[in-house]
Amino acid sequence: MRLNVTVTSNGRIMNFTARALKDPKLPGSTVSKDEAARLARTYTGRTAQGALLLAQRVKGQGWRPVWMMGLGNDDVFIGAVTGLQIP
């Protein structure tokens, strides 16, 4: 099951979708949470305030493990295999 929820910065749920899909095959994560936080700071100049490892469909790559790093009202996504920022 894949679930997408869109929440505004005020906490209001704007969109909710669910799709029945088989679990994707994911490569193992090689970037730790601490390394992802360091990379987020390098890419943005800001300190991450939270982190979540999730499976995300990345354009041209299929499903990948991705760190979502919270930066206050913004988020930055870091590939958990490559360490690259995902737009």
mmCIF file of N, CA and C in Angstrom:
data_model
loop_
_atom_site.group_PDB
_atom_site.id
_atom_site.type_symbol
_atom_site.label_atom_id
_atom_site.label_comp_id
_atom_site.label_asym_id
_atom_site.label_seq_id
_atom_site.Cartn_x
_atom_site.Cartn_y
_atom_site.Cartn_z
ATOM 1 N N MET A 1 0.851 -1.179 0.000
ATOM 2 C CA MET A 1 0.000 0.000 0.000
ATOM 3 C C MET A 1 0.887 1.230 0.000
ATOM 4 N N ARG A 2 0.620 2.153 -0.880
ATOM 5 C CA ARG A 2 1.324 3.426 -0.932
ATOM 6 C C ARG A 2 0.345 4.516 -0.546
ATOM 7 N N LEU A 3 0.784 5.379 0.338
ATOM 8 C CA LEU A 3 -0.058 6.425 0.887
ATOM 9 C C LEU A 3 0.628 7.768 0.669
ATOM 10 N N ASN A 4 -0.101 8.719 0.131
ATOM 11 C CA ASN A 4 0.389 10.087 -0.039
ATOM 12 C C ASN A 4 -0.546 11.028 0.688
ATOM 13 N N VAL A 5 0.024 11.863 1.537
ATOM 14 C CA VAL A 5 -0.747 12.850 2.275
ATOM 15 C C VAL A 5 -0.053 14.201 2.087
ATOM 16 N N THR A 6 -0.806 15.214 1.703
ATOM 17 C CA THR A 6 -0.279 16.561 1.581
ATOM 18 C C THR A 6 -0.821 17.375 2.745
ATOM 19 N N VAL A 7 0.112 17.944 3.543
ATOM 20 C CA VAL A 7 -0.260 18.714 4.726
ATOM 21 C C VAL A 7 0.356 20.099 4.608
ATOM 22 N N THR A 8 -0.431 21.133 4.870
ATOM 23 C CA THR A 8 0.084 22.499 4.821
ATOM 24 C C THR A 8 0.944 22.776 6.043
ATOM 25 N N SER A 9 1.677 23.875 6.016
ATOM 26 C CA SER A 9 2.516 24.248 7.158
ATOM 27 C C SER A 9 1.676 24.551 8.398
ATOM 28 N N ASN A 10 0.380 24.799 8.225
ATOM 29 C CA ASN A 10 -0.533 25.020 9.350
ATOM 30 C C ASN A 10 -1.144 23.728 9.867
ATOM 31 N N GLY A 11 -0.778 22.588 9.249
ATOM 32 C CA GLY A 11 -1.280 21.300 9.702
ATOM 33 C C GLY A 11 -2.581 20.858 9.051
ATOM 34 N N ARG A 12 -3.028 21.563 8.050
ATOM 35 C CA ARG A 12 -4.278 21.215 7.366
ATOM 36 C C ARG A 12 -3.995 20.182 6.276
ATOM 37 N N ILE A 13 -4.778 19.094 6.267
ATOM 38 C CA ILE A 13 -4.622 18.065 5.242
ATOM 39 C C ILE A 13 -5.309 18.547 3.973
ATOM 40 N N MET A 14 -4.522 18.630 2.898
ATOM 41 C CA MET A 14 -5.032 19.136 1.625
ATOM 42 C C MET A 14 -5.347 18.018 0.642
ATOM 43 N N ASN A 15 -4.639 16.884 0.747
ATOM 44 C CA ASN A 15 -4.824 15.804 -0.208
ATOM 45 C C ASN A 15 -4.455 14.488 0.456
ATOM 46 N N PHE A 16 -5.152 13.428 0.058
ATOM 47 C CA PHE A 16 -4.899 12.101 0.604
ATOM 48 C C PHE A 16 -5.190 11.086 -0.487
ATOM 49 N N THR A 17 -4.208 10.251 -0.832
ATOM 50 C CA THR A 17 -4.444 9.181 -1.801
ATOM 51 C C THR A 17 -3.803 7.903 -1.293
ATOM 52 N N ALA A 18 -4.410 6.784 -1.645
ATOM 53 C CA ALA A 18 -3.866 5.472 -1.289
ATOM 54 C C ALA A 18 -3.976 4.573 -2.512
ATOM 55 N N ARG A 19 -2.911 3.826 -2.757
ATOM 56 C CA ARG A 19 -2.892 2.893 -3.882
ATOM 57 C C ARG A 19 -2.374 1.555 -3.405
ATOM 58 N N ALA A 20 -2.990 0.482 -3.864
ATOM 59 C CA ALA A 20 -2.545 -0.868 -3.520
ATOM 60 C C ALA A 20 -1.437 -1.280 -4.490
ATOM 61 N N LEU A 21 -0.201 -1.254 -4.020
ATOM 62 C CA LEU A 21 0.959 -1.646 -4.802
ATOM 63 C C LEU A 21 1.810 -2.603 -3.977
ATOM 64 N N LYS A 22 2.518 -3.493 -4.641
ATOM 65 C CA LYS A 22 3.444 -4.371 -3.940
ATOM 66 C C LYS A 22 4.618 -3.545 -3.428
ATOM 67 N N ASP A 23 5.245 -4.027 -2.364
ATOM 68 C CA ASP A 23 6.414 -3.342 -1.832
ATOM 69 C C ASP A 23 7.505 -3.282 -2.897
ATOM 70 N N PRO A 24 8.110 -2.114 -3.081
ATOM 71 C CA PRO A 24 9.173 -1.994 -4.087
ATOM 72 C C PRO A 24 10.460 -2.647 -3.602
ATOM 73 N N LYS A 25 11.278 -3.092 -4.535
ATOM 74 C CA LYS A 25 12.623 -3.592 -4.224
ATOM 75 C C LYS A 25 13.522 -2.370 -4.079
ATOM 76 N N LEU A 26 14.151 -2.234 -2.939
ATOM 77 C CA LEU A 26 14.995 -1.078 -2.666
ATOM 78 C C LEU A 26 16.432 -1.506 -2.423
ATOM 79 N N PRO A 27 17.386 -0.722 -2.899
ATOM 80 C CA PRO A 27 18.773 -0.999 -2.541
ATOM 81 C C PRO A 27 18.999 -0.638 -1.077
ATOM 82 N N GLY A 28 20.015 -1.199 -0.474
ATOM 83 C CA GLY A 28 20.332 -0.878 0.914
ATOM 84 C C GLY A 28 20.820 0.548 1.070
ATOM 85 N N SER A 29 20.461 1.162 2.170
ATOM 86 C CA SER A 29 20.900 2.527 2.465
ATOM 87 C C SER A 29 22.368 2.504 2.889
ATOM 88 N N THR A 30 23.136 3.438 2.374
ATOM 89 C CA THR A 30 24.538 3.558 2.754
ATOM 90 C C THR A 30 24.824 4.886 3.444
ATOM 91 N N VAL A 31 23.888 5.810 3.397
ATOM 92 C CA VAL A 31 24.051 7.133 4.019
ATOM 93 C C VAL A 31 23.286 7.119 5.347
ATOM 94 N N SER A 32 24.018 7.355 6.437
ATOM 95 C CA SER A 32 23.391 7.370 7.759
ATOM 96 C C SER A 32 22.589 8.650 7.973
ATOM 97 N N LYS A 33 21.802 8.663 9.014
ATOM 98 C CA LYS A 33 21.024 9.852 9.366
ATOM 99 C C LYS A 33 21.956 11.040 9.638
ATOM 100 N N ASP A 34 23.048 10.804 10.377
ATOM 101 C CA ASP A 34 23.991 11.883 10.682
ATOM 102 C C ASP A 34 24.660 12.408 9.422
ATOM 103 N N GLU A 35 25.032 11.500 8.511
ATOM 104 C CA GLU A 35 25.649 11.916 7.254
ATOM 105 C C GLU A 35 24.650 12.706 6.407
ATOM 106 N N ALA A 36 23.385 12.271 6.388
ATOM 107 C CA ALA A 36 22.352 12.992 5.635
ATOM 108 C C ALA A 36 22.160 14.396 6.204
ATOM 109 N N ALA A 37 22.220 14.526 7.536
ATOM 110 C CA ALA A 37 22.088 15.849 8.162
ATOM 111 C C ALA A 37 23.263 16.740 7.765
ATOM 112 N N ARG A 38 24.481 16.173 7.734
ATOM 113 C CA ARG A 38 25.657 16.934 7.320
ATOM 114 C C ARG A 38 25.525 17.378 5.861
ATOM 115 N N LEU A 39 25.057 16.467 4.999
ATOM 116 C CA LEU A 39 24.876 16.798 3.585
ATOM 117 C C LEU A 39 23.798 17.864 3.392
ATOM 118 N N ALA A 40 22.707 17.766 4.142
ATOM 119 C CA ALA A 40 21.638 18.771 4.055
ATOM 120 C C ALA A 40 22.190 20.145 4.405
ATOM 121 N N ARG A 41 23.030 20.210 5.437
ATOM 122 C CA ARG A 41 23.647 21.482 5.834
ATOM 123 C C ARG A 41 24.575 21.986 4.726
ATOM 124 N N THR A 42 25.321 21.069 4.096
ATOM 125 C CA THR A 42 26.216 21.441 2.991
ATOM 126 C C THR A 42 25.424 21.986 1.807
ATOM 127 N N TYR A 43 24.317 21.324 1.453
ATOM 128 C CA TYR A 43 23.524 21.722 0.289
ATOM 129 C C TYR A 43 22.733 23.003 0.513
ATOM 130 N N THR A 44 22.268 23.226 1.750
ATOM 131 C CA THR A 44 21.346 24.337 1.991
ATOM 132 C C THR A 44 21.902 25.439 2.883
ATOM 133 N N GLY A 45 22.947 25.138 3.641
ATOM 134 C CA GLY A 45 23.465 26.102 4.607
ATOM 135 C C GLY A 45 22.631 26.162 5.873
ATOM 136 N N ARG A 46 21.670 25.263 6.010
ATOM 137 C CA ARG A 46 20.770 25.252 7.173
ATOM 138 C C ARG A 46 20.891 23.929 7.908
ATOM 139 N N THR A 47 20.600 23.941 9.203
ATOM 140 C CA THR A 47 20.686 22.741 10.032
ATOM 141 C C THR A 47 19.352 22.002 10.036
ATOM 142 N N ALA A 48 19.422 20.706 9.781
ATOM 143 C CA ALA A 48 18.214 19.870 9.794
ATOM 144 C C ALA A 48 17.684 19.751 11.218
ATOM 145 N N GLN A 49 16.355 19.830 11.343
ATOM 146 C CA GLN A 49 15.711 19.741 12.653
ATOM 147 C C GLN A 49 15.029 18.399 12.869
ATOM 148 N N GLY A 50 15.002 17.570 11.842
ATOM 149 C CA GLY A 50 14.395 16.257 11.945
ATOM 150 C C GLY A 50 14.701 15.469 10.690
ATOM 151 N N ALA A 51 14.560 14.147 10.788
ATOM 152 C CA ALA A 51 14.866 13.291 9.637
ATOM 153 C C ALA A 51 13.924 12.098 9.611
ATOM 154 N N LEU A 52 13.602 11.675 8.392
ATOM 155 C CA LEU A 52 12.747 10.514 8.195
ATOM 156 C C LEU A 52 13.252 9.755 6.974
ATOM 157 N N LEU A 53 13.508 8.458 7.141
ATOM 158 C CA LEU A 53 13.918 7.619 6.021
ATOM 159 C C LEU A 53 12.666 7.034 5.393
ATOM 160 N N LEU A 54 12.501 7.238 4.099
ATOM 161 C CA LEU A 54 11.303 6.757 3.433
ATOM 162 C C LEU A 54 11.619 6.228 2.042
ATOM 163 N N ALA A 55 10.679 5.511 1.479
ATOM 164 C CA ALA A 55 10.786 5.060 0.086
ATOM 165 C C ALA A 55 10.074 6.092 -0.768
ATOM 166 N N GLN A 56 10.761 6.577 -1.788
ATOM 167 C CA GLN A 56 10.195 7.618 -2.646
ATOM 168 C C GLN A 56 10.481 7.259 -4.095
ATOM 169 N N ARG A 57 9.513 7.509 -4.952
ATOM 170 C CA ARG A 57 9.731 7.307 -6.381
ATOM 171 C C ARG A 57 10.496 8.508 -6.919
ATOM 172 N N VAL A 58 11.713 8.262 -7.390
ATOM 173 C CA VAL A 58 12.587 9.309 -7.907
ATOM 174 C C VAL A 58 12.548 9.239 -9.423
ATOM 175 N N LYS A 59 12.297 10.378 -10.050
ATOM 176 C CA LYS A 59 12.167 10.435 -11.506
ATOM 177 C C LYS A 59 13.383 9.808 -12.186
ATOM 178 N N GLY A 60 13.123 8.853 -13.069
ATOM 179 C CA GLY A 60 14.163 8.185 -13.830
ATOM 180 C C GLY A 60 14.906 7.091 -13.072
ATOM 181 N N GLN A 61 14.584 6.883 -11.782
ATOM 182 C CA GLN A 61 15.292 5.889 -10.977
ATOM 183 C C GLN A 61 14.375 4.873 -10.311
ATOM 184 N N GLY A 62 13.071 5.078 -10.378
ATOM 185 C CA GLY A 62 12.144 4.179 -9.683
ATOM 186 C C GLY A 62 12.139 4.463 -8.189
ATOM 187 N N TRP A 63 11.768 3.472 -7.397
ATOM 188 C CA TRP A 63 11.680 3.625 -5.949
ATOM 189 C C TRP A 63 13.082 3.572 -5.347
ATOM 190 N N ARG A 64 13.384 4.531 -4.460
ATOM 191 C CA ARG A 64 14.696 4.638 -3.826
ATOM 192 C C ARG A 64 14.526 4.970 -2.347
ATOM 193 N N PRO A 65 15.467 4.552 -1.493
ATOM 194 C CA PRO A 65 15.440 5.032 -0.107
ATOM 195 C C PRO A 65 15.946 6.476 -0.075
ATOM 196 N N VAL A 66 15.214 7.328 0.610
ATOM 197 C CA VAL A 66 15.501 8.770 0.616
ATOM 198 C C VAL A 66 15.349 9.300 2.041
ATOM 199 N N TRP A 67 16.303 10.130 2.454
ATOM 200 C CA TRP A 67 16.165 10.860 3.708
ATOM 201 C C TRP A 67 15.419 12.160 3.447
ATOM 202 N N MET A 68 14.340 12.386 4.171
ATOM 203 C CA MET A 68 13.648 13.668 4.150
ATOM 204 C C MET A 68 14.110 14.422 5.393
ATOM 205 N N MET A 69 14.818 15.511 5.184
ATOM 206 C CA MET A 69 15.382 16.287 6.279
ATOM 207 C C MET A 69 14.566 17.560 6.473
ATOM 208 N N GLY A 70 14.024 17.742 7.667
ATOM 209 C CA GLY A 70 13.216 18.918 7.972
ATOM 210 C C GLY A 70 14.079 20.130 8.259
ATOM 211 N N LEU A 71 13.764 21.217 7.577
ATOM 212 C CA LEU A 71 14.496 22.480 7.743
ATOM 213 C C LEU A 71 13.508 23.580 8.108
ATOM 214 N N GLY A 72 12.847 23.446 9.218
ATOM 215 C CA GLY A 72 11.828 24.424 9.587
ATOM 216 C C GLY A 72 10.603 24.251 8.718
ATOM 217 N N ASN A 73 10.275 25.250 7.905
ATOM 218 C CA ASN A 73 9.113 25.167 7.016
ATOM 219 C C ASN A 73 9.436 24.507 5.689
ATOM 220 N N ASP A 74 10.676 24.102 5.473
ATOM 221 C CA ASP A 74 11.101 23.472 4.227
ATOM 222 C C ASP A 74 11.649 22.076 4.517
ATOM 223 N N ASP A 75 11.772 21.293 3.467
ATOM 224 C CA ASP A 75 12.386 19.974 3.542
ATOM 225 C C ASP A 75 13.408 19.860 2.417
ATOM 226 N N VAL A 76 14.432 19.056 2.646
ATOM 227 C CA VAL A 76 15.380 18.716 1.607
ATOM 228 C C VAL A 76 15.444 17.186 1.577
ATOM 229 N N PHE A 77 15.557 16.638 0.377
ATOM 230 C CA PHE A 77 15.587 15.192 0.204
ATOM 231 C C PHE A 77 16.985 14.770 -0.212
ATOM 232 N N ILE A 78 17.535 13.791 0.509
ATOM 233 C CA ILE A 78 18.885 13.293 0.273
ATOM 234 C C ILE A 78 18.795 11.808 -0.059
ATOM 235 N N GLY A 79 19.379 11.401 -1.197
ATOM 236 C CA GLY A 79 19.394 9.995 -1.564
ATOM 237 C C GLY A 79 20.144 9.187 -0.512
ATOM 238 N N ALA A 80 19.523 8.142 0.034
ATOM 239 C CA ALA A 80 20.126 7.339 1.096
ATOM 240 C C ALA A 80 21.156 6.352 0.556
ATOM 241 N N VAL A 81 21.298 6.280 -0.766
ATOM 242 C CA VAL A 81 22.318 5.437 -1.393
ATOM 243 C C VAL A 81 23.451 6.315 -1.932
ATOM 244 N N THR A 82 23.092 7.417 -2.577
ATOM 245 C CA THR A 82 24.083 8.262 -3.262
ATOM 246 C C THR A 82 24.551 9.449 -2.441
ATOM 247 N N GLY A 83 23.730 9.937 -1.513
ATOM 248 C CA GLY A 83 24.051 11.151 -0.774
ATOM 249 C C GLY A 83 23.777 12.422 -1.560
ATOM 250 N N LEU A 84 23.226 12.284 -2.748
ATOM 251 C CA LEU A 84 22.924 13.448 -3.584
ATOM 252 C C LEU A 84 21.581 14.050 -3.207
ATOM 253 N N GLN A 85 21.465 15.377 -3.367
ATOM 254 C CA GLN A 85 20.199 16.045 -3.141
ATOM 255 C C GLN A 85 19.247 15.692 -4.270
ATOM 256 N N ILE A 86 18.008 15.388 -3.900
ATOM 257 C CA ILE A 86 16.977 15.048 -4.873
ATOM 258 C C ILE A 86 16.049 16.251 -5.011
ATOM 259 N N PRO A 87 15.902 16.775 -6.248
ATOM 260 C CA PRO A 87 15.046 17.964 -6.418
ATOM 261 C C PRO A 87 13.587 17.649 -6.179
#
